[in-house]
Amino acid sequence: QTSLSIWGWGSLGLVLFLVTFGPFAIFYFAFYILCFVGGGFVVTLLFGKSNSEKYLEQCEHSFLPCTSVGIPKCIEEMKREARPIKIDRRLTGANIIDEPLQQVIQFSLRDYVQYWYYTLSDDESFLLEIRQALQYALVQFSARSKETDWQPYFTTRLVDDFGTHLRVFRKAQQRIAEKGNQMKDQAEELVDTFFEVEVEMEKEVCRDLVCTSPKDEEGFLRDLCEVLLYILLPPGDFQNKIMRYFVREILSRGILLPLINQLSDPDYINQYVIWMIRDSNCNYEAFMNIIKLSDNIGELEAVKDKASEELQYLRSLDTAGDDINTIKNQINSLLYVIKVCDSRIQRLQSGKEIDTVKLAANFGKLCTVPLDHILVDNVALQFFMDYMQQTGGQAHLFFWMTVEGYRVTAQQQLEVLQSRQKDGKHQTNQTKGLLRAAAFGVYEQYLSEKASPRVNIDDNLVAKLAETLNHEDPTPEIFDDIQRKVYELMLRDERFYPSFKQNVLYVRMLAELDMLKDPSFRGSDDGEGESFNGSPTSSINLSLDDLSNVPTDETVQLHAYISDTGVCNDHGKTYALYAITVHRRNANSEEMWKTYRRYSDFHDFHMRITEQFENLANILKLPGKKTFNNMDREFLEKRKKDLNAYLQLLLNPEMMKASPALAHYVYDFLENKAYSKGKGDFARKMDTFVNPLRNSMRNVSNAVKSIPDSLAEGMTKMSDNMGKMSERLGQDIKQSFFKVPPLMQKTYSDPDHCRVAAPIDDNVDDNIPLRVMLLLMDEVFDLKERNQWLRRNIKNLLQQLIRATYGDTINRKIVDHVDWMTSPEQVADAVKRFRDAFWPNGILAESVPRRDKAIRMRTRVAGKTKLLEVMPDELKHIIGAETTRKGILRVFEMFQHSQLNKRMVYVFLERFLETLFPQNKFPELFHKLHSRSKQMQRYKQRLHSTQAPSLQKSLLVSHIRLLMHL
């Protein structure tokens, strides 16, 4: 009702107004108001003007002094000659460091400040102030560096950061592999997954924005440089914003950002790797392995294009005489490289990637590794252990190994006892008591009725052993009869060794022992031939796997004879070379090729086959060696005839039919490629492992005999400890498989989601640098996938290998090396390299143009080949060839992503600053600088969402308990 009354009265007023004054009254009313406002504005303007003029007249006669004197005085002061600022050129106290540092400061000011500053002013006081501020900061930095203990940083933290970075990368690879789908941009997906894993491991920090966004990276470096200037500069200079900003931009954008970009460039890292191992020559076989295993189409295409280019060049040459054979061999090798690249590219593009191990499992003809060799090789024993555990026969294997440990211990104790009896000291009862206790421990653990699991063996033998233990003194050979029976059981029982040779674990064992070749690449249809070191043929020859799969029936015939011989000189070494012409015929085709072998190749091949086929040792007789005058033409002809007779006897059909597996070795020897030397792929590895072990045991025995009387008391304690070794060994082996204890002490967190050095207790002084190095080895080669018994053995072998090389002073040598790295000479050398890299010949280096993609891809291939080539054989023998190859390639692949490389550089930089300025709370600062990470925010959201239900549940339980209490 109120609103209706308002509208009614308003309408009535409007009608009366229009009736009284007419329809144009509204316009008149608006005009009157406008005139009123305009007149008021004009009156105010005129009044204010007159008042302002009166006020200015009054100010002219005020008490303020005239300012005309101040301006000339200021101009006079500016024209005065500036007083020189004295700058102390000493920075670090070492002249060899100060000189290149001064040059770096001079070049930085010249190229980043002077070129624009002189267009504004000729006054150099500003430049001198900046130089003085930089020098003051460097002096403070040098003083902090001298007070800092750098050994923990270089020996522990740096290695830990690298190992943790590798762990994150490995887990990211595993997570992508678990997804199983083919992604459009796998590199981008890998980077995203990497930072997801990083935030899960670090918990409080993630560096994704700094590593992937250039804008955020520049902001991070600016903030970091400003903090450093706050710490290093005097308060007065830091408060000068103009100078502070200049210095900050010079450090962040002029020095740090280009340096970090260069250090994180994969191509730069690859070139540096090649430069570091430049003394190593690339092996053709290693190069071909890299090509066959490459999963990057860009690498394969780059190698193929370069090979095609070289092929065209060689075909354009006009040669004659002896050079024609060399060029033909090169052409055939290039054709083979192109063929392998094409085959690999087609396989990757089709998505039909083949597991080499699974494919090899279907070959049907694999190298036979005897059981006695498996039991003494760490790598082979791992796979046999895994298989025996799957089949339930682990008790037999554990018993055999425990008896081996008991025998060694007993022999050592008896030798100690004999040496002490010669000196007139008698402790017979004590030693025999220890041996009896150890023997009873073995019996109770594996042979008694209470044993679980129990070794199933003839009860008569077990009863005889129990009788011997009860009535006779134990000897090292007390378990030999039962151990021999257990060995025969494992060897002949179809459940164990015979079935193991048909299992995929056996194939993987061969791969680790480097006794398994890659799948072959069959010949092309273009009619052009290829050979590794022979002459052209009508078709590309089959590789080893093709030859090994050739049927052994009578339709396939293989003939070979030595057609020629000659003397070669290679880097000052003279040797004879025999050209072998090989013919292979079957029902549909005939092939012929040439291969070249030395006498040492024949000798190595003979050792290999006589070890595998003992009956051949009495049939095949290799011509003997001759030390002097072995290059005479007459002698070479005689040896050629003898080797020919050897080949004809070897290729006799009856001989091949009597030993079908011999064909694999013959094809390997006659294949058209460089022959892989060794006492057999396996025997050589066995000697490398077993001989040092036997020698060390012999040295231990000799050392025990030569112990002086003054060490009698210590030797008694050692004897007591050794007496319990066999029992502990059995328990350790058993626990390794049933309880699976970790390598280090267990912590409350998942070891796969923490830093590499997290299990190490800093309060325990137990050679921490060496332990961190071993943990890094564990991470590089992913030894956690091995069973725990083997993992501990590998760790012990690595420790022995390092100590055999450096002795017991390995920690001291690491510390000495760190001292050498931080010495004035090395620091000066690093500063000079930095100066020469950024200012070659005193001139600012231009931006290096990005190299062509094909060149970068070929550099990657060369880097991988070099890395695989320099890996020591001892490492392959300890952890396996396949594991070594995968570990090295994983590390190399990690460096092929610039974003991940930046993350590692920034981690090193952060740890460096935390070590240099321990009192300035840099960890909290870095957490704040990285707090805007998107990955970190998503992780907190996921964490909150997973914790919320449990929190609600706990609150609900608390409320229920409170109500029940009330």
XYZ file of N, CA and C in Angstrom, residues 508-623:
348
model
N 68.437 -66.161 -19.129
C 68.858 -64.895 -18.536
C 70.245 -65.019 -17.903
N 70.546 -66.187 -17.366
C 71.883 -66.403 -16.827
C 72.932 -66.306 -17.929
N 72.640 -66.913 -19.085
C 73.578 -66.820 -20.206
C 73.760 -65.376 -20.649
N 72.673 -64.606 -20.614
C 72.781 -63.191 -20.988
C 73.683 -62.441 -20.019
N 73.555 -62.729 -18.719
C 74.404 -62.058 -17.735
C 75.858 -62.482 -17.868
N 76.076 -63.721 -18.293
C 77.445 -64.208 -18.484
C 78.014 -63.828 -19.843
N 77.240 -63.060 -20.612
C 77.663 -62.614 -21.946
C 77.898 -63.802 -22.877
N 77.068 -64.824 -22.722
C 77.162 -66.010 -23.575
C 75.936 -66.132 -24.468
N 75.202 -65.058 -24.617
C 73.987 -65.072 -25.419
C 74.067 -63.946 -26.422
N 73.875 -64.264 -27.692
C 73.932 -63.266 -28.752
C 72.554 -62.669 -28.963
N 72.519 -61.520 -29.671
C 71.254 -60.886 -30.011
C 70.623 -61.564 -31.206
N 69.297 -61.382 -31.404
C 68.653 -61.949 -32.587
C 69.315 -61.463 -33.856
N 69.359 -62.298 -34.850
C 70.080 -62.001 -36.082
C 69.265 -61.125 -36.993
N 69.949 -60.587 -37.965
C 69.325 -59.778 -39.005
C 69.626 -60.451 -40.332
N 68.622 -60.974 -40.949
C 68.839 -61.799 -42.126
C 69.182 -60.947 -43.341
N 69.695 -61.640 -44.331
C 70.202 -60.965 -45.506
C 69.132 -60.292 -46.317
N 69.550 -59.350 -47.146
C 68.631 -58.601 -47.985
C 68.487 -59.285 -49.326
N 67.633 -58.757 -50.122
C 67.366 -59.316 -51.436
C 67.983 -58.483 -52.553
N 68.853 -57.557 -52.186
C 69.381 -56.660 -53.213
C 70.598 -57.228 -53.909
N 71.067 -58.386 -53.470
C 72.180 -59.027 -54.163
C 73.532 -58.533 -53.751
N 73.607 -57.560 -52.846
C 74.905 -57.067 -52.424
C 75.318 -57.778 -51.156
N 76.590 -58.100 -51.054
C 77.067 -58.896 -49.939
C 77.661 -58.064 -48.842
N 77.930 -58.742 -47.762
C 78.498 -58.099 -46.572
C 79.338 -59.098 -45.808
N 80.397 -58.627 -45.211
C 81.128 -59.438 -44.257
C 81.829 -58.507 -43.296
N 82.174 -59.023 -42.153
C 82.826 -58.172 -41.163
C 84.272 -57.894 -41.556
N 84.960 -58.939 -41.937
C 86.368 -58.721 -42.290
C 86.777 -59.590 -43.472
N 85.809 -59.955 -44.281
C 86.105 -60.801 -45.420
C 85.814 -60.111 -46.721
N 85.688 -60.874 -47.771
C 85.450 -60.313 -49.088
C 83.982 -60.351 -49.420
N 83.546 -59.630 -50.473
C 82.132 -59.583 -50.804
C 81.622 -60.959 -51.184
N 80.364 -61.192 -50.922
C 79.706 -62.441 -51.255
C 78.424 -62.138 -51.997
N 77.744 -63.204 -52.410
C 76.529 -63.025 -53.202
C 75.347 -62.577 -52.372
N 75.387 -62.726 -51.072
C 74.297 -62.270 -50.207
C 74.856 -61.968 -48.840
N 74.120 -61.190 -48.104
C 74.581 -60.853 -46.758
C 74.607 -62.108 -45.899
N 75.734 -62.367 -45.255
C 75.891 -63.601 -44.495
C 75.051 -63.568 -43.235
N 74.707 -64.740 -42.769
C 73.925 -64.852 -41.556
C 74.811 -64.593 -40.360
N 74.200 -64.065 -39.319
C 74.939 -63.844 -38.086
C 75.010 -65.128 -37.303
N 75.573 -65.057 -36.122
C 75.803 -66.251 -35.322
C 74.521 -66.999 -35.032
N 73.469 -66.295 -34.668
C 72.238 -66.979 -34.316
C 71.624 -67.676 -35.513
N 71.765 -67.086 -36.701
C 71.260 -67.764 -37.891
C 72.053 -69.042 -38.146
N 73.383 -68.931 -37.993
C 74.217 -70.104 -38.248
C 73.957 -71.187 -37.220
N 73.739 -70.788 -35.979
C 73.522 -71.785 -34.942
C 72.191 -72.480 -35.084
N 71.268 -71.905 -35.839
C 69.968 -72.517 -36.035
C 69.890 -73.319 -37.326
N 71.012 -73.438 -38.030
C 71.004 -74.199 -39.269
C 70.764 -75.666 -38.946
N 69.888 -76.342 -39.636
C 69.645 -77.758 -39.345
C 70.924 -78.565 -39.511
N 71.028 -79.609 -38.692
C 72.240 -80.415 -38.702
C 72.073 -81.672 -39.550
N 71.063 -81.699 -40.410
C 70.895 -82.891 -41.223
C 71.919 -82.897 -42.362
N 71.872 -83.926 -43.152
C 72.893 -84.105 -44.161
C 72.736 -83.167 -45.339
N 71.596 -82.470 -45.442
C 71.407 -81.572 -46.578
C 72.237 -80.307 -46.441
N 72.725 -79.999 -45.244
C 73.550 -78.818 -45.025
C 74.994 -79.279 -44.884
N 75.847 -78.746 -45.728
C 77.249 -79.128 -45.722
C 78.102 -77.889 -45.541
N 79.103 -78.008 -44.713
C 80.009 -76.900 -44.414
C 81.431 -77.348 -44.710
N 82.116 -76.589 -45.572
C 83.495 -76.885 -45.938
C 84.317 -75.623 -45.728
N 85.539 -75.807 -45.247
C 86.422 -74.662 -45.024
C 87.867 -75.103 -45.213
N 88.673 -74.199 -45.740
C 90.100 -74.476 -45.906
C 90.848 -73.154 -45.891
N 92.104 -73.214 -45.523
C 92.946 -72.012 -45.481
C 93.511 -71.795 -46.875
N 93.062 -70.723 -47.501
C 93.452 -70.449 -48.879
C 94.724 -69.627 -48.993
N 95.042 -68.862 -47.974
C 96.220 -67.993 -48.089
C 96.681 -67.630 -46.687
N 97.923 -67.159 -46.601
C 98.493 -66.712 -45.331
C 99.365 -65.504 -45.585
N 99.519 -64.665 -44.568
C 100.314 -63.457 -44.707
C 100.743 -62.945 -43.354
N 101.605 -61.937 -43.378
C 102.129 -61.326 -42.156
C 101.605 -59.904 -42.070
N 101.033 -59.554 -40.923
C 100.456 -58.223 -40.702
C 101.249 -57.504 -39.618
N 101.238 -56.191 -39.721
C 101.895 -55.347 -38.728
C 100.876 -54.338 -38.223
N 100.529 -54.448 -36.945
C 99.513 -53.580 -36.347
C 100.113 -52.881 -35.143
N 100.395 -51.571 -35.298
C 100.955 -50.760 -34.217
C 102.228 -51.380 -33.651
N 103.096 -51.845 -34.542
C 104.369 -52.396 -34.120
C 104.347 -53.870 -33.774
N 103.151 -54.490 -33.741
C 103.037 -55.916 -33.440
C 102.910 -56.692 -34.743
N 103.762 -57.676 -34.916
C 103.755 -58.481 -36.135
C 103.157 -59.843 -35.829
N 102.248 -60.288 -36.665
C 101.628 -61.593 -36.456
C 101.188 -62.139 -37.806
N 100.984 -63.456 -37.816
C 100.551 -64.140 -39.042
C 99.031 -64.173 -39.085
N 98.496 -64.067 -40.298
C 97.052 -64.060 -40.495
C 96.715 -65.106 -41.558
N 95.704 -65.926 -41.270
C 95.309 -67.008 -42.159
C 93.934 -66.717 -42.736
N 93.832 -66.730 -44.065
C 92.564 -66.489 -44.755
C 91.845 -67.816 -44.937
N 90.653 -67.929 -44.336
C 89.857 -69.163 -44.393
C 88.693 -68.944 -45.349
N 88.601 -69.764 -46.373
C 87.481 -69.728 -47.309
C 86.443 -70.751 -46.857
N 85.215 -70.283 -46.653
C 84.150 -71.113 -46.102
C 83.063 -71.264 -47.156
N 82.616 -72.508 -47.387
C 81.488 -72.813 -48.283
C 80.390 -73.456 -47.453
N 79.172 -72.994 -47.675
C 78.030 -73.604 -47.000
C 76.977 -73.926 -48.051
N 76.605 -75.192 -48.112
C 75.637 -75.630 -49.122
C 74.451 -76.277 -48.423
N 73.268 -76.021 -49.001
C 72.072 -76.767 -48.606
C 71.273 -77.069 -49.864
N 70.073 -77.543 -49.701
C 69.297 -77.985 -50.852
C 68.928 -76.845 -51.775
N 68.818 -75.613 -51.254
C 68.300 -74.500 -52.055
C 69.346 -73.467 -52.425
N 70.421 -73.378 -51.697
C 71.353 -72.282 -51.955
C 72.770 -72.713 -51.595
N 73.697 -71.861 -52.009
C 75.100 -72.068 -51.696
C 75.719 -70.717 -51.385
N 76.495 -70.657 -50.314
C 77.099 -69.404 -49.875
C 78.587 -69.605 -49.689
N 79.323 -68.512 -49.876
C 80.770 -68.561 -49.723
C 81.234 -67.231 -49.137
N 82.147 -67.308 -48.201
C 82.729 -66.087 -47.650
C 84.138 -66.384 -47.156
N 84.845 -65.326 -46.857
C 86.196 -65.448 -46.315
C 86.244 -64.793 -44.948
N 87.001 -65.399 -44.070
C 87.245 -64.808 -42.763
C 88.718 -64.976 -42.427
N 89.224 -64.142 -41.557
C 90.655 -64.116 -41.261
C 90.876 -64.411 -39.785
N 91.796 -65.316 -39.479
C 92.071 -65.718 -38.105
C 93.573 -65.788 -37.858
N 93.958 -65.470 -36.639
C 95.327 -65.618 -36.186
C 95.505 -66.991 -35.536
N 96.758 -67.382 -35.315
C 96.998 -68.650 -34.626
C 96.427 -68.612 -33.207
N 96.520 -67.448 -32.561
C 95.964 -67.340 -31.210
C 94.455 -67.569 -31.221
N 93.768 -67.203 -32.318
C 92.334 -67.487 -32.420
C 92.092 -68.996 -32.489
N 92.921 -69.698 -33.291
C 92.803 -71.160 -33.341
C 93.044 -71.767 -31.962
N 94.061 -71.280 -31.275
C 94.388 -71.822 -29.951
C 93.253 -71.594 -28.967
N 92.680 -70.411 -28.979
C 91.574 -70.109 -28.084
C 90.349 -70.975 -28.416
N 90.068 -71.123 -29.706
C 88.948 -71.954 -30.136
C 89.158 -73.408 -29.706
N 90.385 -73.911 -29.832
C 90.685 -75.284 -29.439
C 90.468 -75.476 -27.941
N 90.911 -74.520 -27.139
C 90.692 -74.622 -25.696
C 89.206 -74.630 -25.365
N 88.460 -73.836 -26.091
C 87.031 -73.734 -25.826
C 86.316 -75.061 -26.085
N 86.555 -75.654 -27.219
C 85.802 -76.864 -27.564
C 86.299 -78.074 -26.769
N 87.585 -78.128 -26.435
C 88.066 -79.268 -25.649
C 87.586 -79.200 -24.209
N 87.289 -77.999 -23.713
C 86.711 -77.890 -22.380
C 85.255 -78.336 -22.373
N 84.535 -78.014 -23.445
C 83.123 -78.381 -23.524
C 82.935 -79.840 -23.949
N 83.832 -80.358 -24.771
C 83.717 -81.731 -25.277
C 85.041 -82.439 -24.978
N 85.094 -83.095 -23.837
C 86.351 -83.684 -23.367
C 86.865 -84.776 -24.305
N 85.962 -85.466 -25.013
C 86.409 -86.542 -25.894
C 87.209 -86.023 -27.086
N 87.062 -84.718 -27.406
C 87.792 -84.164 -28.548
C 89.269 -83.949 -28.233
N 89.609 -83.876 -26.966
C 91.007 -83.588 -26.604
C 91.949 -84.688 -27.105
N 91.438 -85.923 -27.179
C 92.281 -87.020 -27.648
C 92.258 -87.173 -29.166
N 91.335 -86.490 -29.828
C 91.194 -86.636 -31.280
C 91.848 -85.471 -32.011
N 91.524 -84.250 -31.574
C 92.025 -83.046 -32.245
C 93.361 -82.638 -31.647
N 94.341 -82.430 -32.494
C 95.658 -81.979 -32.065
C 96.012 -80.701 -32.812
N 96.135 -79.620 -32.058
C 96.472 -78.333 -32.663
C 97.987 -78.226 -32.818
N 98.468 -77.691 -33.936
C 99.922 -77.496 -34.089
C 100.485 -76.662 -32.951
